[in-house]
Amino acid sequence: MTDEELQRLTQIWSQQAFQRPFKHQIWFNRRLKTTGGRYHLKDHHIDINPLMYESFDLANLRGVVLHELCHYHLHLAGHDCHHTSEFKALLKRVGGLRYAPAVRQAEKQFKWIYQCSGCGIRIGRMRRFDVQRFVCRRCGDHFELLTKK
């Protein structure tokens, strides 16, 4: 999905859910990692995490956009746009998501995979560690190196 398609969908969703137009800009921001979206109070634009669409579906993206539109319309109406009871009631009325779903960071791949020789738990690490020095928290046994990616 492109930014233009997101802009068009947001304008449609804003008109349907709030009966008010969305007059500012919305776009995908790949730098967002821990949040679904962000509304900017100063210039009223909205950033959306593209993983909300890529990792999930259009219904999830709609819920995140409606959440940010609640912030947008409350702020422009002069109300407190943070997570107040008024915000939560509006969010529930329009069907937005209260929390964005957690996105597993698929791009984070561990270089080193270790397995405990006692309980068999596997752990991944970005840096190598000394298997003779460190022990498992569960059983106290030593680790062995399985693979280096």
Tab-separated table of N, CA and C in Angstrom:
chain	number	residue	atom	x	y	z
A	1	MET	N	0.845	-1.174	0.000
A	1	MET	CA	0.000	0.000	0.000
A	1	MET	C	0.893	1.241	0.000
A	2	THR	N	0.519	2.198	-0.781
A	2	THR	CA	1.299	3.430	-0.875
A	2	THR	C	0.741	4.481	0.084
A	3	ASP	N	1.498	5.563	0.243
A	3	ASP	CA	1.046	6.665	1.096
A	3	ASP	C	-0.214	7.320	0.532
A	4	GLU	N	-0.330	7.375	-0.792
A	4	GLU	CA	-1.503	7.980	-1.412
A	4	GLU	C	-2.760	7.156	-1.137
A	5	GLU	N	-2.625	5.835	-1.201
A	5	GLU	CA	-3.761	4.962	-0.895
A	5	GLU	C	-4.155	5.087	0.575
A	6	LEU	N	-3.158	5.176	1.456
A	6	LEU	CA	-3.428	5.371	2.877
A	6	LEU	C	-4.146	6.696	3.116
A	7	GLN	N	-3.713	7.736	2.418
A	7	GLN	CA	-4.349	9.058	2.545
A	7	GLN	C	-5.818	8.990	2.122
A	8	ARG	N	-6.078	8.325	1.003
A	8	ARG	CA	-7.443	8.218	0.491
A	8	ARG	C	-8.326	7.404	1.442
A	9	LEU	N	-7.807	6.273	1.941
A	9	LEU	CA	-8.567	5.454	2.881
A	9	LEU	C	-8.849	6.207	4.176
A	10	THR	N	-7.887	6.967	4.655
A	10	THR	CA	-8.063	7.725	5.892
A	10	THR	C	-9.143	8.779	5.727
A	11	GLN	N	-9.177	9.436	4.586
A	11	GLN	CA	-10.227	10.429	4.336
A	11	GLN	C	-11.609	9.775	4.317
A	12	ILE	N	-11.697	8.597	3.735
A	12	ILE	CA	-12.965	7.867	3.698
A	12	ILE	C	-13.371	7.439	5.104
A	13	TRP	N	-12.440	6.844	5.857
A	13	TRP	CA	-12.735	6.376	7.204
A	13	TRP	C	-13.097	7.524	8.131
A	14	SER	N	-12.444	8.675	7.963
A	14	SER	CA	-12.748	9.828	8.803
A	14	SER	C	-14.166	10.319	8.543
A	15	GLN	N	-14.552	10.353	7.298
A	15	GLN	CA	-15.898	10.815	6.949
A	15	GLN	C	-16.954	9.829	7.452
A	16	GLN	N	-16.672	8.532	7.316
A	16	GLN	CA	-17.637	7.527	7.757
A	16	GLN	C	-17.787	7.499	9.277
A	17	ALA	N	-16.686	7.502	9.996
A	17	ALA	CA	-16.730	7.307	11.449
A	17	ALA	C	-17.020	8.583	12.220
A	18	PHE	N	-16.487	9.723	11.753
A	18	PHE	CA	-16.595	10.970	12.512
A	18	PHE	C	-17.493	12.014	11.851
A	19	GLN	N	-17.881	11.776	10.605
A	19	GLN	CA	-18.646	12.743	9.808
A	19	GLN	C	-17.895	14.078	9.702
A	20	ARG	N	-16.580	13.999	9.697
A	20	ARG	CA	-15.715	15.166	9.536
A	20	ARG	C	-14.594	14.807	8.576
A	21	PRO	N	-14.134	15.775	7.798
A	21	PRO	CA	-13.053	15.465	6.852
A	21	PRO	C	-11.688	15.426	7.535
A	22	PHE	N	-10.801	14.651	6.962
A	22	PHE	CA	-9.406	14.636	7.380
A	22	PHE	C	-8.661	15.523	6.386
A	23	LYS	N	-8.173	16.682	6.836
A	23	LYS	CA	-7.608	17.690	5.937
A	23	LYS	C	-6.087	17.737	5.942
A	24	HIS	N	-5.445	16.864	6.697
A	24	HIS	CA	-3.991	16.914	6.801
A	24	HIS	C	-3.370	15.673	6.168
A	25	GLN	N	-2.113	15.436	6.435
A	25	GLN	CA	-1.395	14.344	5.776
A	25	GLN	C	-1.233	13.150	6.708
A	26	ILE	N	-1.244	11.971	6.108
A	26	ILE	CA	-0.938	10.728	6.814
A	26	ILE	C	0.002	9.939	5.919
A	27	TRP	N	1.001	9.298	6.522
A	27	TRP	CA	1.924	8.479	5.740
A	27	TRP	C	2.533	7.401	6.616
A	28	PHE	N	3.150	6.427	5.953
A	28	PHE	CA	3.843	5.351	6.644
A	28	PHE	C	5.219	5.838	7.074
A	29	ASN	N	5.628	5.422	8.272
A	29	ASN	CA	6.937	5.782	8.803
A	29	ASN	C	7.606	4.510	9.297
A	30	ARG	N	8.612	4.049	8.579
A	30	ARG	CA	9.314	2.810	8.916
A	30	ARG	C	10.123	2.908	10.199
A	31	ARG	N	10.358	4.116	10.692
A	31	ARG	CA	11.128	4.256	11.929
A	31	ARG	C	10.316	3.936	13.169
A	32	LEU	N	8.991	3.864	13.045
A	32	LEU	CA	8.168	3.483	14.189
A	32	LEU	C	8.350	1.988	14.433
A	33	LYS	N	8.762	1.632	15.636
A	33	LYS	CA	9.015	0.223	15.943
A	33	LYS	C	8.104	-0.314	17.036
A	34	THR	N	7.778	0.515	18.019
A	34	THR	CA	7.053	0.023	19.186
A	34	THR	C	5.630	0.553	19.274
A	35	THR	N	5.180	1.289	18.294
A	35	THR	CA	3.846	1.862	18.335
A	35	THR	C	3.171	1.673	16.981
A	36	GLY	N	1.851	1.685	16.999
A	36	GLY	CA	1.107	1.519	15.754
A	36	GLY	C	1.032	2.788	14.935
A	37	GLY	N	0.964	3.923	15.603
A	37	GLY	CA	0.874	5.199	14.907
A	37	GLY	C	1.169	6.340	15.855
A	38	ARG	N	1.240	7.533	15.288
A	38	ARG	CA	1.568	8.713	16.090
A	38	ARG	C	0.904	9.924	15.466
A	39	TYR	N	0.195	10.699	16.308
A	39	TYR	CA	-0.426	11.945	15.872
A	39	TYR	C	0.436	13.100	16.371
A	40	HIS	N	0.760	14.038	15.488
A	40	HIS	CA	1.609	15.179	15.831
A	40	HIS	C	0.732	16.399	16.114
A	41	LEU	N	0.856	16.923	17.328
A	41	LEU	CA	0.019	18.036	17.758
A	41	LEU	C	0.329	19.326	17.012
A	42	LYS	N	1.573	19.543	16.618
A	42	LYS	CA	1.962	20.824	16.022
A	42	LYS	C	1.435	21.009	14.603
A	43	ASP	N	1.664	20.021	13.753
A	43	ASP	CA	1.239	20.193	12.359
A	43	ASP	C	0.117	19.237	11.946
A	44	HIS	N	-0.409	18.456	12.882
A	44	HIS	CA	-1.583	17.608	12.706
A	44	HIS	C	-1.399	16.449	11.725
A	45	HIS	N	-0.168	16.105	11.383
A	45	HIS	CA	-0.027	14.946	10.499
A	45	HIS	C	0.072	13.669	11.338
A	46	ILE	N	-0.142	12.545	10.690
A	46	ILE	CA	-0.160	11.247	11.359
A	46	ILE	C	0.858	10.339	10.689
A	47	ASP	N	1.642	9.655	11.519
A	47	ASP	CA	2.568	8.616	11.055
A	47	ASP	C	1.971	7.265	11.423
A	48	ILE	N	2.086	6.305	10.527
A	48	ILE	CA	1.588	4.955	10.776
A	48	ILE	C	2.738	3.969	10.563
A	49	ASN	N	2.850	3.018	11.476
A	49	ASN	CA	3.825	1.945	11.340
A	49	ASN	C	3.370	1.030	10.192
A	50	PRO	N	4.175	0.863	9.157
A	50	PRO	CA	3.740	0.046	8.015
A	50	PRO	C	3.538	-1.425	8.366
A	51	LEU	N	4.125	-1.880	9.472
A	51	LEU	CA	3.926	-3.271	9.868
A	51	LEU	C	2.499	-3.539	10.334
A	52	MET	N	1.755	-2.487	10.657
A	52	MET	CA	0.352	-2.667	11.031
A	52	MET	C	-0.468	-3.181	9.853
A	53	TYR	N	-0.004	-2.907	8.637
A	53	TYR	CA	-0.673	-3.425	7.442
A	53	TYR	C	0.047	-4.657	6.903
A	54	GLU	N	1.377	-4.612	6.878
A	54	GLU	CA	2.143	-5.701	6.270
A	54	GLU	C	2.078	-6.984	7.094
A	55	SER	N	2.141	-6.868	8.416
A	55	SER	CA	2.137	-8.052	9.265
A	55	SER	C	0.735	-8.521	9.624
A	56	PHE	N	-0.264	-7.659	9.449
A	56	PHE	CA	-1.623	-8.007	9.827
A	56	PHE	C	-2.526	-7.856	8.603
A	57	ASP	N	-3.572	-7.062	8.696
A	57	ASP	CA	-4.491	-6.922	7.573
A	57	ASP	C	-5.083	-5.521	7.554
A	58	LEU	N	-5.980	-5.288	6.629
A	58	LEU	CA	-6.587	-3.971	6.469
A	58	LEU	C	-7.457	-3.598	7.665
A	59	ALA	N	-8.113	-4.580	8.289
A	59	ALA	CA	-8.944	-4.293	9.459
A	59	ALA	C	-8.101	-3.779	10.618
A	60	ASN	N	-6.923	-4.339	10.795
A	60	ASN	CA	-6.020	-3.867	11.842
A	60	ASN	C	-5.531	-2.454	11.536
A	61	LEU	N	-5.175	-2.207	10.288
A	61	LEU	CA	-4.737	-0.873	9.890
A	61	LEU	C	-5.859	0.139	10.129
A	62	ARG	N	-7.072	-0.228	9.814
A	62	ARG	CA	-8.216	0.665	10.038
A	62	ARG	C	-8.366	0.999	11.516
A	63	GLY	N	-8.206	0.001	12.392
A	63	GLY	CA	-8.317	0.237	13.824
A	63	GLY	C	-7.249	1.187	14.340
A	64	VAL	N	-6.027	1.054	13.835
A	64	VAL	CA	-4.932	1.942	14.253
A	64	VAL	C	-5.168	3.362	13.734
A	65	VAL	N	-5.601	3.470	12.488
A	65	VAL	CA	-5.870	4.794	11.908
A	65	VAL	C	-7.022	5.475	12.652
A	66	LEU	N	-8.062	4.730	12.985
A	66	LEU	CA	-9.176	5.321	13.739
A	66	LEU	C	-8.726	5.790	15.120
A	67	HIS	N	-7.803	5.071	15.730
A	67	HIS	CA	-7.243	5.502	17.019
A	67	HIS	C	-6.563	6.862	16.873
A	68	GLU	N	-5.742	6.994	15.844
A	68	GLU	CA	-5.037	8.269	15.629
A	68	GLU	C	-6.012	9.373	15.212
A	69	LEU	N	-7.063	9.010	14.481
A	69	LEU	CA	-8.071	10.004	14.102
A	69	LEU	C	-8.855	10.507	15.318
A	70	CYS	N	-9.005	9.676	16.337
A	70	CYS	CA	-9.639	10.139	17.581
A	70	CYS	C	-8.794	11.239	18.209
A	71	HIS	N	-7.479	11.028	18.262
A	71	HIS	CA	-6.583	12.082	18.756
A	71	HIS	C	-6.731	13.344	17.900
A	72	TYR	N	-6.744	13.162	16.594
A	72	TYR	CA	-6.804	14.261	15.627
A	72	TYR	C	-8.076	15.095	15.816
A	73	HIS	N	-9.228	14.442	15.787
A	73	HIS	CA	-10.489	15.191	15.837
A	73	HIS	C	-10.738	15.810	17.214
A	74	LEU	N	-10.355	15.135	18.289
A	74	LEU	CA	-10.499	15.730	19.619
A	74	LEU	C	-9.607	16.958	19.775
A	75	HIS	N	-8.394	16.867	19.261
A	75	HIS	CA	-7.467	17.999	19.372
A	75	HIS	C	-7.962	19.195	18.569
A	76	LEU	N	-8.438	18.957	17.361
A	76	LEU	CA	-8.929	20.057	16.540
A	76	LEU	C	-10.223	20.661	17.092
A	77	ALA	N	-10.977	19.883	17.857
A	77	ALA	CA	-12.205	20.401	18.475
A	77	ALA	C	-11.918	21.140	19.780
A	78	GLY	N	-10.652	21.145	20.201
A	78	GLY	CA	-10.275	21.868	21.411
A	78	GLY	C	-10.380	21.059	22.682
A	79	HIS	N	-10.565	19.760	22.574
A	79	HIS	CA	-10.659	18.897	23.745
A	79	HIS	C	-9.300	18.294	24.048
A	80	ASP	N	-9.198	17.670	25.219
A	80	ASP	CA	-7.977	16.951	25.578
A	80	ASP	C	-7.922	15.691	24.727
A	81	CYS	N	-6.871	15.552	23.957
A	81	CYS	CA	-6.807	14.462	22.988
A	81	CYS	C	-6.044	13.249	23.512
A	82	HIS	N	-5.650	13.270	24.772
A	82	HIS	CA	-4.929	12.126	25.317
A	82	HIS	C	-5.912	11.079	25.812
A	83	HIS	N	-5.424	10.067	26.438
A	83	HIS	CA	-6.247	8.912	26.785
A	83	HIS	C	-7.135	9.198	28.002
A	84	THR	N	-8.120	10.047	27.792
A	84	THR	CA	-9.093	10.385	28.821
A	84	THR	C	-10.337	9.530	28.626
A	85	SER	N	-11.312	9.689	29.523
A	85	SER	CA	-12.560	8.926	29.376
A	85	SER	C	-13.300	9.352	28.117
A	86	GLU	N	-13.198	10.630	27.751
A	86	GLU	CA	-13.821	11.113	26.516
A	86	GLU	C	-13.182	10.453	25.295
A	87	PHE	N	-11.863	10.345	25.315
A	87	PHE	CA	-11.140	9.690	24.224
A	87	PHE	C	-11.548	8.227	24.121
A	88	LYS	N	-11.596	7.535	25.259
A	88	LYS	CA	-11.927	6.113	25.255
A	88	LYS	C	-13.355	5.865	24.776
A	89	ALA	N	-14.270	6.752	25.153
A	89	ALA	CA	-15.656	6.605	24.696
A	89	ALA	C	-15.762	6.809	23.187
A	90	LEU	N	-15.063	7.818	22.671
A	90	LEU	CA	-15.070	8.061	21.224
A	90	LEU	C	-14.424	6.906	20.480
A	91	LEU	N	-13.336	6.393	21.013
A	91	LEU	CA	-12.640	5.273	20.393
A	91	LEU	C	-13.535	4.045	20.331
A	92	LYS	N	-14.269	3.792	21.387
A	92	LYS	CA	-15.176	2.649	21.409
A	92	LYS	C	-16.324	2.853	20.418
A	93	ARG	N	-16.829	4.091	20.319
A	93	ARG	CA	-17.950	4.381	19.426
A	93	ARG	C	-17.581	4.176	17.963
A	94	VAL	N	-16.364	4.575	17.578
A	94	VAL	CA	-15.972	4.464	16.170
A	94	VAL	C	-15.334	3.115	15.837
A	95	GLY	N	-15.007	2.324	16.854
A	95	GLY	CA	-14.459	0.994	16.598
A	95	GLY	C	-12.962	0.964	16.372
A	96	GLY	N	-12.238	1.901	16.942
A	96	GLY	CA	-10.784	1.904	16.817
A	96	GLY	C	-10.135	0.967	17.814
A	97	LEU	N	-8.886	0.657	17.584
A	97	LEU	CA	-8.140	-0.204	18.496
A	97	LEU	C	-7.583	0.620	19.645
A	98	ARG	N	-7.720	0.097	20.857
A	98	ARG	CA	-7.149	0.792	22.008
A	98	ARG	C	-5.643	0.595	22.048
A	99	TYR	N	-5.177	-0.598	21.716
A	99	TYR	CA	-3.752	-0.910	21.683
A	99	TYR	C	-3.422	-1.526	20.329
A	100	ALA	N	-2.288	-1.150	19.806
A	100	ALA	CA	-1.829	-1.769	18.570
A	100	ALA	C	-1.272	-3.155	18.901
A	101	PRO	N	-1.476	-4.128	18.037
A	101	PRO	CA	-0.946	-5.458	18.330
A	101	PRO	C	0.575	-5.453	18.289
A	102	ALA	N	1.158	-6.305	19.095
A	102	ALA	CA	2.623	-6.395	19.165
A	102	ALA	C	3.144	-7.006	17.870
A	103	VAL	N	4.174	-6.393	17.356
A	103	VAL	CA	4.780	-6.872	16.116
A	103	VAL	C	6.080	-7.566	16.468
A	104	ARG	N	6.180	-8.798	16.082
A	104	ARG	CA	7.449	-9.513	16.301
A	104	ARG	C	8.467	-8.952	15.332
A	105	GLN	N	9.604	-8.698	15.832
A	105	GLN	CA	10.640	-8.129	14.976
A	105	GLN	C	11.287	-9.248	14.175
A	106	ALA	N	10.708	-9.496	13.020
A	106	ALA	CA	11.178	-10.588	12.185
A	106	ALA	C	12.558	-10.316	11.622
A	107	GLU	N	12.893	-9.015	11.489
A	107	GLU	CA	14.195	-8.706	10.912
A	107	GLU	C	15.346	-8.919	11.885
A	108	LYS	N	15.034	-9.120	13.185
A	108	LYS	CA	16.084	-9.328	14.168
A	108	LYS	C	16.443	-10.805	14.190
A	109	GLN	N	17.555	-11.142	13.650
A	109	GLN	CA	18.037	-12.513	13.617
A	109	GLN	C	19.269	-12.627	14.504
A	110	PHE	N	19.285	-13.653	15.319
A	110	PHE	CA	20.422	-13.862	16.193
A	110	PHE	C	21.564	-14.506	15.429
A	111	LYS	N	22.782	-14.113	15.763
A	111	LYS	CA	23.951	-14.696	15.117
A	111	LYS	C	24.343	-16.021	15.753
A	112	TRP	N	24.180	-16.112	17.052
A	112	TRP	CA	24.645	-17.267	17.795
A	112	TRP	C	23.470	-17.932	18.508
A	113	ILE	N	23.320	-19.247	18.333
A	113	ILE	CA	22.276	-20.010	18.989
A	113	ILE	C	22.949	-20.996	19.943
A	114	TYR	N	22.513	-20.965	21.217
A	114	TYR	CA	23.055	-21.838	22.252
A	114	TYR	C	21.947	-22.719	22.796
A	115	GLN	N	22.350	-23.910	23.312
A	115	GLN	CA	21.398	-24.800	23.952
A	115	GLN	C	21.988	-25.269	25.273
A	116	CYS	N	21.142	-25.273	26.301
A	116	CYS	CA	21.576	-25.739	27.608
A	116	CYS	C	21.711	-27.258	27.561
A	117	SER	N	22.832	-27.777	28.090
A	117	SER	CA	23.036	-29.223	28.070
A	117	SER	C	22.206	-29.930	29.136
A	118	GLY	N	21.659	-29.152	30.089
A	118	GLY	CA	20.833	-29.758	31.137
A	118	GLY	C	19.361	-29.792	30.779
A	119	CYS	N	18.736	-28.629	30.674
A	119	CYS	CA	17.282	-28.576	30.434
A	119	CYS	C	16.916	-28.453	28.964
A	120	GLY	N	17.874	-28.136	28.102
A	120	GLY	CA	17.610	-28.107	26.671
A	120	GLY	C	17.041	-26.817	26.124
A	121	ILE	N	16.930	-25.767	26.960
A	121	ILE	CA	16.403	-24.499	26.469
A	121	ILE	C	17.369	-23.890	25.453
A	122	ARG	N	16.804	-23.293	24.434
A	122	ARG	CA	17.617	-22.632	23.409
A	122	ARG	C	17.523	-21.128	23.582
A	123	ILE	N	18.653	-20.457	23.426
A	123	ILE	CA	18.696	-19.001	23.505
A	123	ILE	C	19.473	-18.476	22.311
A	124	GLY	N	19.112	-17.281	21.885
A	124	GLY	CA	19.800	-16.637	20.779
A	124	GLY	C	20.515	-15.394	21.272
A	125	ARG	N	21.660	-15.135	20.754
A	125	ARG	CA	22.445	-13.976	21.146
A	125	ARG	C	23.064	-13.328	19.917
A	126	MET	N	23.204	-12.000	19.998
A	126	MET	CA	23.881	-11.274	18.932
A	126	MET	C	25.403	-11.361	19.096
A	127	ARG	N	25.862	-11.504	20.343
A	127	ARG	CA	27.294	-11.626	20.615
A	127	ARG	C	27.591	-13.001	21.194
A	128	ARG	N	28.771	-13.458	20.907
A	128	ARG	CA	29.202	-14.749	21.407
A	128	ARG	C	29.577	-14.626	22.882
A	129	PHE	N	29.348	-15.696	23.653
A	129	PHE	CA	29.793	-15.689	25.040
A	129	PHE	C	30.519	-16.991	25.358
A	130	ASP	N	31.263	-16.970	26.465
A	130	ASP	CA	32.086	-18.108	26.883
A	130	ASP	C	31.183	-19.157	27.538
A	131	VAL	N	31.068	-20.323	26.902
A	131	VAL	CA	30.175	-21.361	27.402
A	131	VAL	C	30.717	-22.021	28.667
A	132	GLN	N	31.997	-21.888	28.954
A	132	GLN	CA	32.569	-22.455	30.181
A	132	GLN	C	32.306	-21.548	31.386
A	133	ARG	N	32.107	-20.268	31.130
A	133	ARG	CA	31.966	-19.299	32.216
A	133	ARG	C	30.519	-19.117	32.670
A	134	PHE	N	29.583	-19.094	31.718
A	134	PHE	CA	28.193	-18.803	32.043
A	134	PHE	C	27.363	-20.080	32.115
A	135	VAL	N	26.359	-20.066	33.022
A	135	VAL	CA	25.506	-21.236	33.208
A	135	VAL	C	24.044	-20.834	33.022
A	136	CYS	N	23.206	-21.840	32.865
A	136	CYS	CA	21.769	-21.637	32.664
A	136	CYS	C	21.119	-21.182	33.965
A	137	ARG	N	20.173	-20.244	33.861
A	137	ARG	CA	19.451	-19.759	35.044
A	137	ARG	C	18.481	-20.802	35.573
A	138	ARG	N	17.979	-21.655	34.699
A	138	ARG	CA	16.994	-22.646	35.119
A	138	ARG	C	17.617	-23.794	35.913
A	139	CYS	N	18.664	-24.376	35.331
A	139	CYS	CA	19.168	-25.607	35.930
A	139	CYS	C	20.627	-25.518	36.391
A	140	GLY	N	21.339	-24.479	35.999
A	140	GLY	CA	22.728	-24.324	36.428
A	140	GLY	C	23.743	-25.072	35.583
A	141	ASP	N	23.289	-25.704	34.507
A	141	ASP	CA	24.206	-26.424	33.621
A	141	ASP	C	24.825	-25.458	32.608
A	142	HIS	N	25.824	-25.936	31.896
A	142	HIS	CA	26.520	-25.110	30.905
A	142	HIS	C	25.818	-25.175	29.555
A	143	PHE	N	26.083	-24.175	28.726
A	143	PHE	CA	25.540	-24.105	27.371
A	143	PHE	C	26.520	-24.705	26.390
A	144	GLU	N	25.980	-25.094	25.247
A	144	GLU	CA	26.823	-25.501	24.121
A	144	GLU	C	26.369	-24.740	22.884
A	145	LEU	N	27.333	-24.370	22.061
A	145	LEU	CA	27.044	-23.610	20.848
A	145	LEU	C	26.439	-24.532	19.810
A	146	LEU	N	25.248	-24.167	19.300
A	146	LEU	CA	24.601	-24.979	18.267
A	146	LEU	C	25.001	-24.492	16.879
A	147	THR	N	24.683	-23.251	16.563
A	147	THR	CA	24.945	-22.739	15.221
A	147	THR	C	25.430	-21.307	15.284
A	148	LYS	N	26.134	-20.954	14.265
A	148	LYS	CA	26.486	-19.563	14.009
A	148	LYS	C	25.859	-19.200	12.689
A	149	LYS	N	25.003	-18.177	12.690
A	149	LYS	CA	24.321	-17.792	11.448
A	149	LYS	C	25.141	-16.788	10.685
